[in-house]
C-alpha cells in the first residue's frame, strides 16, 4: 500500500509548490476529508460533502450540464460548487491536482450566471461547464511546471493555449490544473514537484498517465470533462485505467499550440490534445466546440477540417459494421479480464448483426522500437538536462523510458530522415494491411474499425507499466483511437479466469508475472476502438453502434453508477 | 547566346545517357528538325511537322482533349502523334526531355482506342490524354537519374509513383519524362547528365526550374499537361517563365509518394506535386483526378480531403473578392514588366467591382534565411556526397544553393526542433497578419487571396536566378499558390518602363543590374495568386474570377495564340 505521505517529494522547490497548493486548498476546510491510508478504494468519499442536488450535478456529463445551465435548472455557481467539493476531496485522496484557482472559477461562474440572466443567452456551448486542464497546457497567469522542478515558478504562462482560449470563449469554467508525470513520456503520473497521483478505484494502482491527474479527478467526479494530451497513450491509458471515455484524434485535427513540454518542435511523432469524459457524447461535444472555432485560422499546423456533426451522429456510417478485433498484439497477450471483455464484445457484435474478423497484428515490437527512437532523437539529452540542471531527481519511469535511448546517442539529420522514412514505410504497410481486410469481411469492404485492448493489463501497480504497444502503435500510425469503459474487475470473480499462455519474451514474462487477480481488484476495464485517419466523427458514430450492441455494457461491473 | 552543343555534359555516364536518348529519338527522323543555333525564339518550330488537324489537337488543353477523345473526334493514337511530333522538335530545340518511351505510349494509346471502340466507355477521365512526367517521379521500368550522374542506370524504378499510378488508371498516356536540375533545389534546369534546358521563347533564358523540362515541353506543345514538384517555386517558376498555368497546393493534399530525390524523409519543409498546364481548368482536372482516387488510402501522409468540385466551380466563393496585392516583398522589387502587370490587374479588379488592398510583406528576407536552413539541415552533406562520390560535377546553381549552408555544418536534433518552432512561429505570425487584413478591406473579411509576382524578374539568363522569395515564402507558410500567364514582354515596348528604385541590398543590386529590356525580349509574364491553406478549390475559383476581371487577359501579349 502506498502511504499518502510517501507521495510527496522533498526538493525545496517541491516543498514550496506543495505549500502553495495547500494554501489554496486550506480556503475550503469544510469541503475536505481525511480518509485512512489503508483504505484503497476511495471512490465513494469525494461525494461525502455533497448535497443530493450536488450529487445529481456531478453525475451529469458535460452535455447534460450545459443543457441544465442553459435552461437555468442549475446556476454555473452551483455546478462549480458541486465539482469543487468533489475535487478537493479527490485531491486529498489521489493527489491529482497541480494548480488550483477556484476563486477565478467562481468569478467567471458569477459573470456567466449574470450574463444568462440579463441577456437570456449563453456565451457558448459550454456556458458554465467546469473543465479541468492537464498541467502542461498553458493557462494565462498560471504556472506550467509540467512535473519539472526546474520549471516551477518560471513558467507562469503569459497566454492561454489555443484549446484553453476556445474553451473560455465557449463558456467553460477553469478552476484546476491536473498532474502530469515528469517528462510526459510515461503512462503513469509521478513527478518530483507534486509527487504521485493514485487511482481512486484502488490506491495501490496508477490512474494511468500522462493525463493521470485528469483521470483520477474525473473518476472522483471532481470534473465532468478534462483536457489531456496523447503521444503514446497518455489520454487513452488514463481513461481506461479510470473507467472513462478518452479520445486521441489524428495529429493536427484538434488545437495543440500553447503546450509546454520537452522536445517542442519535434515532429517525427506529434501528440494530440484530447478530451477525457464520462460519456462518449462529451468527446464529440469537445471536438465540435474546438473545430467550430476554426482553430486553423490561428494555429498553422491544424488541418482545415471542420467537425462533421452529421457523420458523428451516424450519417453515412454503415448500419452493419465490419469490425476487426485484435486479441493479442504478438508481443504481450493481455491479462484475462481484457481478453474476456473482447470476447464479450465479439459475441455481442455478432449477435447484433455486425461482421467480425480477427485483426492480425502488424509488427507491434518493431513499431515500438521505432517510435521509441522517434521519441528520443537526441538520445534523451534534453530530458536529462532539464532534470539534472535543476538538481531534480528522475522518477523511476523516467529512467525506464530514457533507457530506451541506447547510450544517449543523438541522431544526425540523415539518421532522422531515414527514421521518418521507416515510419512512413510502416504506415504504408499498415494501410495496405487495413485495405486488404476487404478480402476477409462479409461486407466486402475493408473493416470499419479495430476493436482492441488499451493495455495488456488493467491499471497496474505503481511504477510497473512496461508495455505501450496497444496505444503507441496507433500514434505511430496516426490513427484515431477512442477508449470506452466496459466494466470493473472484481477479484472475487477471478475463478472464471483461464491461465495465460507461455510468455514470448522478457516483457511478456514480466507482465504475465504481474497477473494476480487480487492486485487488480476494483480496477476499471476499458477497450479501444481505432478508426481510419481523419475520421474522428465516424469513429465516434461507430463507438455508439458498438456500445449499443452490448445489451448492458456495464454488465462487467458498473462504474459511475456504483458510487452514487 | 547558348550554343546547343555546349549544353551537353561530357562525363562518360552522361555520354552514354545522351547516346541512349538519341537512339530513342532517332526512331522518328522525319519528325525532327534542326534549327540554327542563333535563332533564339524557336516557339514556332515545334509545329512545323504537324498537319492542320494536329495543330488543332496540340492547341487543346487536357480537358478538351479528354472530351474530344471520348467523343471519338480524335483517337488517342492521333492525339499522341501530334504531341510526339512537337515533343521531338521541342527536345531538339530546348533539351527538355530526359527519358523517352514513345513506343509504350503508342501501345497504351492503341489499347485505349480499342477499349473505347469495343465498350463505348473510357477507362477514366484522362482517357487517351498524353501527360509528361518530371524526371524524379518514378515510372515503373524507367530510369530515375534525377540529374545525378551517380544515379543514372541505377535507379530504374520498380514501381510507379502514386501520381503516376493514378494517371495511368485515369487513362493518361505516358511517353516522356522531362528534365530537372541537379539537386532539384534550383529554379533553373541544368544538370551534368543531360545538360541544360533552355526556354523556347528565348534560348538565352531559362524555362525556369526545377520543373523546367516540363515547362519548355508544354510551351512547345509537346505535352498538354505535365507533372512537376515544388518545394520553393519549382512548379510556379517554370510555369511563369514559360507562359503556363501551374499549381502548388498545400503539403499533403496531392499524392507525393514515389519520388526520388536527395533528402527523402526531410520533413521540415515538404514539397508538393503539382500540375503545369495551358489552362486553369486543367489544374482543377488534375486535382480532381488525383483526389477522386482517394490517394490517402495508399499514401499515409496525405490528408483525407476530397476535391470539392463545386467550390472549384465557385460555390460559396464571394462574388466580390477582397484581394491584397504584393507589389514589392521588401527585399527585391520586381522588374518593371511585372509591376506593370500587377497594376493592370489592380485596375481591372477595381473596375470589376472587387476590393483591392496592398499586402504588406512579412519579412521575406528572414523567411528566406529560415527556409534555406531548413533545406540544408545536414549542411548540404547529402547533396555534396551524391555529386562527389560519383565523380560528378556540381553545376553553377548547385554551388549557389549549397553555399547557403555556412561551413557545411550539420544541425543537431535540438537545433532542428528549434528551427521547426521558428518556422511555426513565422507561420503563426503570417496567419495573424492575414486575419488582420479584415480591418482594411471594404468587405470586412480578411482578404480572400494575395496577388503577387512569381519572381522579381521574367525568365532570367542562365545561371543568374538569385532570389526565390516570391515563391519560397509560400512554401514556408504552406499556402497554395497558382501561377497564370498574363502576357509576353516585347523589348520594343520598354520605352514605357520607368526606372527602378534604389537597391536595398546585394541581391537587389544584382537583380536591378540585370534589368535591360533587350535581355528579356519575348519572355512570358506570369503572376501568382496565393490562397489560404487547404483551399485549393477556392483558389482556382478565385483565379477564374480574377482572370475574367481583365477584359482581355492576353493584352500584354499573347502566348499560345502567337505561335499557332
mmCIF file of C-alpha atoms in Angstrom, chain B residues 149-474:
data_model
loop_
_atom_site.group_PDB
_atom_site.id
_atom_site.type_symbol
_atom_site.label_atom_id
_atom_site.label_comp_id
_atom_site.label_asym_id
_atom_site.label_seq_id
_atom_site.Cartn_x
_atom_site.Cartn_y
_atom_site.Cartn_z
ATOM 1 C CA UNK B 149 25.488 11.035 -62.703
ATOM 2 C CA UNK B 150 25.679 8.704 -59.715
ATOM 3 C CA UNK B 151 22.071 7.630 -60.084
ATOM 4 C CA UNK B 152 21.965 7.076 -63.833
ATOM 5 C CA UNK B 153 21.219 3.449 -64.734
ATOM 6 C CA UNK B 154 20.982 2.607 -61.028
ATOM 7 C CA UNK B 155 17.537 3.991 -60.411
ATOM 8 C CA UNK B 156 15.289 2.124 -62.805
ATOM 9 C CA UNK B 157 12.013 2.290 -60.948
ATOM 10 C CA UNK B 158 10.394 -0.938 -59.803
ATOM 11 C CA UNK B 159 7.067 0.772 -59.235
ATOM 12 C CA UNK B 160 5.073 3.816 -60.247
ATOM 13 C CA UNK B 161 4.837 6.884 -58.071
ATOM 14 C CA UNK B 162 1.314 7.255 -56.684
ATOM 15 C CA UNK B 163 0.628 10.186 -59.018
ATOM 16 C CA UNK B 164 1.709 8.098 -61.993
ATOM 17 C CA UNK B 165 -0.380 5.149 -60.916
ATOM 18 C CA UNK B 166 -3.456 7.350 -60.645
ATOM 19 C CA UNK B 167 -2.758 8.950 -64.024
ATOM 20 C CA UNK B 168 -2.469 5.546 -65.677
ATOM 21 C CA UNK B 169 -5.716 4.365 -64.118
ATOM 22 C CA UNK B 170 -7.401 7.569 -65.263
ATOM 23 C CA UNK B 171 -6.385 6.722 -68.830
ATOM 24 C CA UNK B 172 -3.452 9.092 -69.287
ATOM 25 C CA UNK B 173 -0.727 8.129 -71.749
ATOM 26 C CA UNK B 174 2.859 8.332 -70.552
ATOM 27 C CA UNK B 175 5.529 8.748 -73.218
ATOM 28 C CA UNK B 176 8.289 11.064 -71.939
ATOM 29 C CA UNK B 177 9.995 12.185 -68.776
ATOM 30 C CA UNK B 178 11.357 15.672 -68.539
ATOM 31 C CA UNK B 179 14.493 17.300 -67.288
ATOM 32 C CA UNK B 180 15.091 18.512 -63.766
ATOM 33 C CA UNK B 181 18.190 20.199 -62.352
ATOM 34 C CA UNK B 182 20.866 18.617 -60.243
ATOM 35 C CA UNK B 183 19.763 18.685 -56.547
ATOM 36 C CA UNK B 184 16.219 19.770 -57.579
ATOM 37 C CA UNK B 185 16.959 22.805 -55.396
ATOM 38 C CA UNK B 186 17.181 25.158 -58.350
ATOM 39 C CA UNK B 187 14.785 27.454 -60.144
ATOM 40 C CA UNK B 188 16.537 26.704 -63.440
ATOM 41 C CA UNK B 189 17.116 23.373 -65.143
ATOM 42 C CA UNK B 190 20.652 22.170 -65.625
ATOM 43 C CA UNK B 191 22.460 19.000 -64.695
ATOM 44 C CA UNK B 192 25.506 17.025 -65.639
ATOM 45 C CA UNK B 193 23.565 14.076 -67.046
ATOM 46 C CA UNK B 194 21.503 15.617 -69.844
ATOM 47 C CA UNK B 195 22.750 19.200 -69.654
ATOM 48 C CA UNK B 196 20.813 22.420 -69.652
ATOM 49 C CA UNK B 197 17.215 23.036 -70.724
ATOM 50 C CA UNK B 198 16.533 26.387 -72.411
ATOM 51 C CA UNK B 199 13.428 28.450 -72.996
ATOM 52 C CA UNK B 200 11.752 28.167 -76.395
ATOM 53 C CA UNK B 201 10.686 31.802 -76.057
ATOM 54 C CA UNK B 202 14.291 32.906 -75.894
ATOM 55 C CA UNK B 203 17.016 30.346 -75.735
ATOM 56 C CA UNK B 204 19.265 32.703 -73.835
ATOM 57 C CA UNK B 205 16.824 32.458 -70.979
ATOM 58 C CA UNK B 206 15.884 29.645 -68.633
ATOM 59 C CA UNK B 207 12.473 27.966 -68.904
ATOM 60 C CA UNK B 208 12.625 28.003 -65.101
ATOM 61 C CA UNK B 209 13.093 25.081 -62.768
ATOM 62 C CA UNK B 210 13.146 22.709 -61.233
ATOM 63 C CA UNK B 211 10.248 21.507 -63.408
ATOM 64 C CA UNK B 212 11.827 23.262 -66.402
ATOM 65 C CA UNK B 213 11.787 20.281 -68.727
ATOM 66 C CA UNK B 214 8.032 20.289 -68.273
ATOM 67 C CA UNK B 215 7.593 23.979 -68.910
ATOM 68 C CA UNK B 216 9.761 24.019 -72.033
ATOM 69 C CA UNK B 217 7.990 20.955 -73.398
ATOM 70 C CA UNK B 218 4.466 22.195 -72.714
ATOM 71 C CA UNK B 219 5.259 25.681 -74.057
ATOM 72 C CA UNK B 220 6.348 23.924 -77.268
ATOM 73 C CA UNK B 221 3.057 21.985 -77.406
ATOM 74 C CA UNK B 222 4.968 18.769 -76.803
ATOM 75 C CA UNK B 223 2.596 17.860 -73.952
ATOM 76 C CA UNK B 224 -0.748 19.230 -72.855
ATOM 77 C CA UNK B 225 -0.264 18.546 -69.165
ATOM 78 C CA UNK B 226 2.789 17.904 -67.062
ATOM 79 C CA UNK B 227 3.544 16.798 -63.547
ATOM 80 C CA UNK B 228 6.076 18.799 -61.600
ATOM 81 C CA UNK B 229 7.044 19.283 -57.982
ATOM 82 C CA UNK B 230 7.531 22.423 -55.915
ATOM 83 C CA UNK B 231 9.418 22.960 -52.647
ATOM 84 C CA UNK B 232 10.484 26.556 -53.273
ATOM 85 C CA UNK B 233 8.896 27.536 -56.579
ATOM 86 C CA UNK B 234 9.704 24.578 -58.816
ATOM 87 C CA UNK B 235 6.271 24.353 -60.427
ATOM 88 C CA UNK B 236 5.363 28.038 -60.294
ATOM 89 C CA UNK B 237 8.647 29.481 -61.587
ATOM 90 C CA UNK B 238 8.765 27.327 -64.750
ATOM 91 C CA UNK B 239 5.064 27.984 -65.318
ATOM 92 C CA UNK B 240 5.655 31.735 -65.084
ATOM 93 C CA UNK B 241 8.827 31.700 -67.156
ATOM 94 C CA UNK B 242 7.127 29.645 -69.858
ATOM 95 C CA UNK B 243 3.707 31.266 -70.099
ATOM 96 C CA UNK B 244 1.800 28.447 -68.411
ATOM 97 C CA UNK B 245 -0.522 27.711 -65.545
ATOM 98 C CA UNK B 246 0.976 25.937 -62.555
ATOM 99 C CA UNK B 247 -0.335 24.963 -59.151
ATOM 100 C CA UNK B 248 1.485 24.271 -55.929
ATOM 101 C CA UNK B 249 -1.055 23.035 -53.436
ATOM 102 C CA UNK B 250 -0.753 22.725 -49.679
ATOM 103 C CA UNK B 251 1.527 19.979 -48.452
ATOM 104 C CA UNK B 252 -0.094 16.528 -48.380
ATOM 105 C CA UNK B 253 -3.119 17.343 -50.498
ATOM 106 C CA UNK B 254 -1.813 15.752 -53.716
ATOM 107 C CA UNK B 255 -0.001 12.403 -53.933
ATOM 108 C CA UNK B 256 3.707 12.738 -53.272
ATOM 109 C CA UNK B 257 4.965 9.182 -52.708
ATOM 110 C CA UNK B 258 7.274 7.530 -55.178
ATOM 111 C CA UNK B 259 9.554 10.452 -55.910
ATOM 112 C CA UNK B 260 13.287 10.040 -55.941
ATOM 113 C CA UNK B 261 15.385 12.861 -54.562
ATOM 114 C CA UNK B 262 18.054 13.738 -52.080
ATOM 115 C CA UNK B 263 16.785 14.385 -48.558
ATOM 116 C CA UNK B 264 13.868 11.978 -48.746
ATOM 117 C CA UNK B 265 12.412 11.876 -45.266
ATOM 118 C CA UNK B 266 13.219 15.509 -44.549
ATOM 119 C CA UNK B 267 10.001 16.982 -43.249
ATOM 120 C CA UNK B 268 10.840 20.464 -42.037
ATOM 121 C CA UNK B 269 9.796 21.717 -45.451
ATOM 122 C CA UNK B 270 7.954 19.324 -47.710
ATOM 123 C CA UNK B 271 7.414 19.671 -51.434
ATOM 124 C CA UNK B 272 4.195 19.261 -53.354
ATOM 125 C CA UNK B 273 3.474 17.556 -56.633
ATOM 126 C CA UNK B 274 1.673 19.967 -58.929
ATOM 127 C CA UNK B 275 0.414 20.242 -62.489
ATOM 128 C CA UNK B 276 1.687 22.518 -65.258
ATOM 129 C CA UNK B 277 -0.891 23.184 -67.939
ATOM 130 C CA UNK B 278 -2.117 25.522 -70.643
ATOM 131 C CA UNK B 279 -5.411 26.290 -68.895
ATOM 132 C CA UNK B 280 -6.593 26.942 -65.375
ATOM 133 C CA UNK B 281 -9.308 24.332 -65.707
ATOM 134 C CA UNK B 282 -6.691 21.653 -66.358
ATOM 135 C CA UNK B 283 -5.192 22.357 -62.942
ATOM 136 C CA UNK B 284 -8.587 21.588 -61.451
ATOM 137 C CA UNK B 285 -8.956 18.492 -63.610
ATOM 138 C CA UNK B 286 -5.610 17.195 -62.385
ATOM 139 C CA UNK B 287 -6.522 17.754 -58.727
ATOM 140 C CA UNK B 288 -9.910 16.170 -59.189
ATOM 141 C CA UNK B 289 -8.456 13.063 -60.812
ATOM 142 C CA UNK B 290 -5.885 12.757 -58.038
ATOM 143 C CA UNK B 291 -8.293 13.162 -55.136
ATOM 144 C CA UNK B 292 -11.142 11.170 -56.631
ATOM 145 C CA UNK B 293 -8.705 8.260 -56.463
ATOM 146 C CA UNK B 294 -8.641 8.577 -52.624
ATOM 147 C CA UNK B 295 -4.851 8.503 -52.534
ATOM 148 C CA UNK B 296 -4.898 8.779 -48.724
ATOM 149 C CA UNK B 297 -5.789 5.095 -48.731
ATOM 150 C CA UNK B 298 -2.351 4.260 -50.137
ATOM 151 C CA UNK B 299 -0.089 7.148 -49.112
ATOM 152 C CA UNK B 300 -0.060 7.680 -45.345
ATOM 153 C CA UNK B 301 0.859 11.402 -45.112
ATOM 154 C CA UNK B 302 -1.965 12.518 -47.401
ATOM 155 C CA UNK B 303 -4.942 14.323 -45.968
ATOM 156 C CA UNK B 304 -8.352 12.775 -46.382
ATOM 157 C CA UNK B 305 -9.666 15.908 -48.021
ATOM 158 C CA UNK B 306 -11.697 15.068 -51.128
ATOM 159 C CA UNK B 307 -11.730 17.521 -54.049
ATOM 160 C CA UNK B 308 -14.671 19.875 -53.602
ATOM 161 C CA UNK B 309 -15.538 20.338 -57.238
ATOM 162 C CA UNK B 310 -18.467 22.645 -56.541
ATOM 163 C CA UNK B 311 -16.204 25.007 -54.652
ATOM 164 C CA UNK B 312 -13.702 24.882 -57.515
ATOM 165 C CA UNK B 313 -16.559 25.979 -59.739
ATOM 166 C CA UNK B 314 -17.266 28.913 -57.462
ATOM 167 C CA UNK B 315 -19.845 27.630 -54.993
ATOM 168 C CA UNK B 316 -19.623 29.640 -51.781
ATOM 169 C CA UNK B 317 -16.898 31.878 -53.184
ATOM 170 C CA UNK B 318 -17.804 35.573 -52.788
ATOM 171 C CA UNK B 319 -18.725 37.343 -55.998
ATOM 172 C CA UNK B 320 -16.988 40.439 -54.723
ATOM 173 C CA UNK B 321 -13.464 39.408 -53.733
ATOM 174 C CA UNK B 322 -11.090 41.143 -51.377
ATOM 175 C CA UNK B 323 -7.661 40.847 -52.921
ATOM 176 C CA UNK B 324 -4.373 42.031 -51.448
ATOM 177 C CA UNK B 325 -1.643 42.868 -53.916
ATOM 178 C CA UNK B 326 2.003 42.432 -53.013
ATOM 179 C CA UNK B 327 3.971 44.807 -55.227
ATOM 180 C CA UNK B 328 7.349 44.511 -53.541
ATOM 181 C CA UNK B 329 8.490 41.973 -50.956
ATOM 182 C CA UNK B 330 10.793 44.469 -49.281
ATOM 183 C CA UNK B 331 13.921 42.668 -50.442
ATOM 184 C CA UNK B 332 13.901 42.763 -54.238
ATOM 185 C CA UNK B 333 11.446 44.950 -56.147
ATOM 186 C CA UNK B 334 10.306 43.220 -59.324
ATOM 187 C CA UNK B 335 11.425 44.371 -62.737
ATOM 188 C CA UNK B 336 9.074 46.872 -64.452
ATOM 189 C CA UNK B 337 7.090 44.472 -66.651
ATOM 190 C CA UNK B 338 5.941 42.630 -63.535
ATOM 191 C CA UNK B 339 4.997 45.766 -61.643
ATOM 192 C CA UNK B 340 3.096 46.954 -64.725
ATOM 193 C CA UNK B 341 1.197 43.695 -64.895
ATOM 194 C CA UNK B 342 0.238 43.947 -61.226
ATOM 195 C CA UNK B 343 -1.013 47.497 -61.733
ATOM 196 C CA UNK B 344 -3.032 46.439 -64.723
ATOM 197 C CA UNK B 345 -4.670 43.705 -62.649
ATOM 198 C CA UNK B 346 -5.246 46.057 -59.759
ATOM 199 C CA UNK B 347 -7.107 48.496 -62.017
ATOM 200 C CA UNK B 348 -9.078 45.758 -63.695
ATOM 201 C CA UNK B 349 -10.101 44.191 -60.386
ATOM 202 C CA UNK B 350 -11.269 47.523 -59.015
ATOM 203 C CA UNK B 351 -13.140 48.245 -62.234
ATOM 204 C CA UNK B 352 -14.817 44.850 -61.982
ATOM 205 C CA UNK B 353 -16.066 45.777 -58.520
ATOM 206 C CA UNK B 354 -13.608 43.857 -56.370
ATOM 207 C CA UNK B 355 -11.958 45.199 -53.279
ATOM 208 C CA UNK B 356 -8.196 45.671 -53.532
ATOM 209 C CA UNK B 357 -5.748 46.494 -50.752
ATOM 210 C CA UNK B 358 -1.992 46.340 -50.593
ATOM 211 C CA UNK B 359 -0.348 43.323 -48.989
ATOM 212 C CA UNK B 360 2.331 44.344 -46.518
ATOM 213 C CA UNK B 361 5.197 41.921 -46.994
ATOM 214 C CA UNK B 362 6.013 39.817 -43.991
ATOM 215 C CA UNK B 363 9.734 39.563 -43.552
ATOM 216 C CA UNK B 364 10.670 37.834 -46.806
ATOM 217 C CA UNK B 365 14.379 38.066 -46.024
ATOM 218 C CA UNK B 366 14.039 36.276 -42.692
ATOM 219 C CA UNK B 367 11.667 33.859 -44.329
ATOM 220 C CA UNK B 368 14.275 33.049 -46.938
ATOM 221 C CA UNK B 369 17.079 32.724 -44.389
ATOM 222 C CA UNK B 370 14.925 30.298 -42.429
ATOM 223 C CA UNK B 371 13.774 28.146 -45.313
ATOM 224 C CA UNK B 372 17.331 27.960 -46.649
ATOM 225 C CA UNK B 373 18.378 26.493 -43.300
ATOM 226 C CA UNK B 374 15.502 24.010 -43.445
ATOM 227 C CA UNK B 375 16.536 22.923 -46.943
ATOM 228 C CA UNK B 376 20.048 22.166 -45.762
ATOM 229 C CA UNK B 377 19.766 20.738 -42.272
ATOM 230 C CA UNK B 378 22.734 18.448 -42.821
ATOM 231 C CA UNK B 379 24.891 21.299 -44.092
ATOM 232 C CA UNK B 380 24.335 20.087 -47.643
ATOM 233 C CA UNK B 381 26.315 16.910 -46.935
ATOM 234 C CA UNK B 382 23.974 14.546 -48.746
ATOM 235 C CA UNK B 383 23.947 16.738 -51.870
ATOM 236 C CA UNK B 384 27.711 17.073 -51.896
ATOM 237 C CA UNK B 385 28.177 13.352 -51.313
ATOM 238 C CA UNK B 386 25.746 12.367 -54.035
ATOM 239 C CA UNK B 387 27.663 14.504 -56.500
ATOM 240 C CA UNK B 388 31.221 13.870 -55.371
ATOM 241 C CA UNK B 389 31.029 10.160 -54.711
ATOM 242 C CA UNK B 390 30.115 9.592 -58.358
ATOM 243 C CA UNK B 391 32.815 11.814 -59.836
ATOM 244 C CA UNK B 392 30.001 14.142 -60.834
ATOM 245 C CA UNK B 393 30.472 17.909 -61.194
ATOM 246 C CA UNK B 394 28.319 20.487 -59.434
ATOM 247 C CA UNK B 395 26.568 22.808 -61.897
ATOM 248 C CA UNK B 396 26.778 26.533 -61.008
ATOM 249 C CA UNK B 397 23.407 26.856 -59.301
ATOM 250 C CA UNK B 398 24.137 23.779 -57.189
ATOM 251 C CA UNK B 399 27.050 25.660 -55.685
ATOM 252 C CA UNK B 400 24.882 28.737 -55.262
ATOM 253 C CA UNK B 401 22.258 26.973 -53.171
ATOM 254 C CA UNK B 402 24.635 24.727 -51.216
ATOM 255 C CA UNK B 403 26.701 27.773 -50.245
ATOM 256 C CA UNK B 404 23.709 28.793 -48.151
ATOM 257 C CA UNK B 405 24.752 26.085 -45.686
ATOM 258 C CA UNK B 406 27.514 28.041 -43.991
ATOM 259 C CA UNK B 407 30.523 25.851 -43.438
ATOM 260 C CA UNK B 408 28.559 22.721 -44.292
ATOM 261 C CA UNK B 409 27.625 22.476 -40.640
ATOM 262 C CA UNK B 410 25.010 19.909 -39.710
ATOM 263 C CA UNK B 411 22.316 20.776 -37.210
ATOM 264 C CA UNK B 412 21.645 18.718 -34.080
ATOM 265 C CA UNK B 413 18.199 17.333 -33.282
ATOM 266 C CA UNK B 414 17.737 20.148 -30.737
ATOM 267 C CA UNK B 415 18.654 22.736 -33.416
ATOM 268 C CA UNK B 416 16.165 21.142 -35.758
ATOM 269 C CA UNK B 417 13.411 21.250 -33.153
ATOM 270 C CA UNK B 418 14.153 24.954 -32.641
ATOM 271 C CA UNK B 419 14.073 25.618 -36.373
ATOM 272 C CA UNK B 420 10.704 23.890 -36.613
ATOM 273 C CA UNK B 421 9.426 26.158 -33.854
ATOM 274 C CA UNK B 422 10.845 29.198 -35.664
ATOM 275 C CA UNK B 423 9.027 28.086 -38.785
ATOM 276 C CA UNK B 424 5.765 27.620 -36.899
ATOM 277 C CA UNK B 425 6.158 30.999 -35.225
ATOM 278 C CA UNK B 426 6.674 32.521 -38.669
ATOM 279 C CA UNK B 427 3.529 30.795 -39.875
ATOM 280 C CA UNK B 428 1.546 31.890 -36.843
ATOM 281 C CA UNK B 429 2.624 35.483 -37.395
ATOM 282 C CA UNK B 430 1.568 35.257 -41.017
ATOM 283 C CA UNK B 431 -1.842 33.890 -40.038
ATOM 284 C CA UNK B 432 -2.411 36.826 -37.693
ATOM 285 C CA UNK B 433 -1.176 39.156 -40.424
ATOM 286 C CA UNK B 434 -3.665 37.688 -42.875
ATOM 287 C CA UNK B 435 -6.546 37.692 -40.382
ATOM 288 C CA UNK B 436 -5.826 41.341 -39.539
ATOM 289 C CA UNK B 437 -6.445 42.449 -43.111
ATOM 290 C CA UNK B 438 -10.124 42.412 -42.189
ATOM 291 C CA UNK B 439 -9.565 45.856 -40.694
ATOM 292 C CA UNK B 440 -8.519 47.194 -44.096
ATOM 293 C CA UNK B 441 -10.925 45.537 -46.513
ATOM 294 C CA UNK B 442 -14.177 47.025 -47.719
ATOM 295 C CA UNK B 443 -15.870 43.669 -47.185
ATOM 296 C CA UNK B 444 -14.835 43.456 -43.521
ATOM 297 C CA UNK B 445 -13.484 39.966 -44.232
ATOM 298 C CA UNK B 446 -9.814 39.095 -44.244
ATOM 299 C CA UNK B 447 -8.606 39.152 -47.848
ATOM 300 C CA UNK B 448 -9.537 36.140 -49.914
ATOM 301 C CA UNK B 449 -6.244 35.921 -51.767
ATOM 302 C CA UNK B 450 -2.934 37.618 -52.387
ATOM 303 C CA UNK B 451 -1.950 38.614 -55.918
ATOM 304 C CA UNK B 452 1.807 38.848 -56.261
ATOM 305 C CA UNK B 453 4.822 38.388 -58.518
ATOM 306 C CA UNK B 454 6.217 34.913 -59.100
ATOM 307 C CA UNK B 455 9.772 36.185 -59.231
ATOM 308 C CA UNK B 456 11.474 39.582 -59.327
ATOM 309 C CA UNK B 457 12.403 39.056 -62.981
ATOM 310 C CA UNK B 458 10.985 37.465 -66.062
ATOM 311 C CA UNK B 459 12.800 34.300 -67.136
ATOM 312 C CA UNK B 460 16.408 35.242 -66.373
ATOM 313 C CA UNK B 461 19.557 34.458 -68.372
ATOM 314 C CA UNK B 462 21.052 31.089 -67.476
ATOM 315 C CA UNK B 463 22.642 30.641 -64.080
ATOM 316 C CA UNK B 464 21.540 34.013 -62.819
ATOM 317 C CA UNK B 465 18.492 33.232 -60.645
ATOM 318 C CA UNK B 466 19.262 34.925 -57.349
ATOM 319 C CA UNK B 467 16.031 35.382 -55.388
ATOM 320 C CA UNK B 468 13.402 32.799 -54.504
ATOM 321 C CA UNK B 469 11.482 34.956 -52.035
ATOM 322 C CA UNK B 470 8.337 35.411 -54.130
ATOM 323 C CA UNK B 471 7.717 31.669 -54.277
ATOM 324 C CA UNK B 472 9.619 30.029 -51.384
ATOM 325 C CA UNK B 473 7.783 32.353 -48.990
ATOM 326 C CA UNK B 474 4.546 30.481 -49.666
#
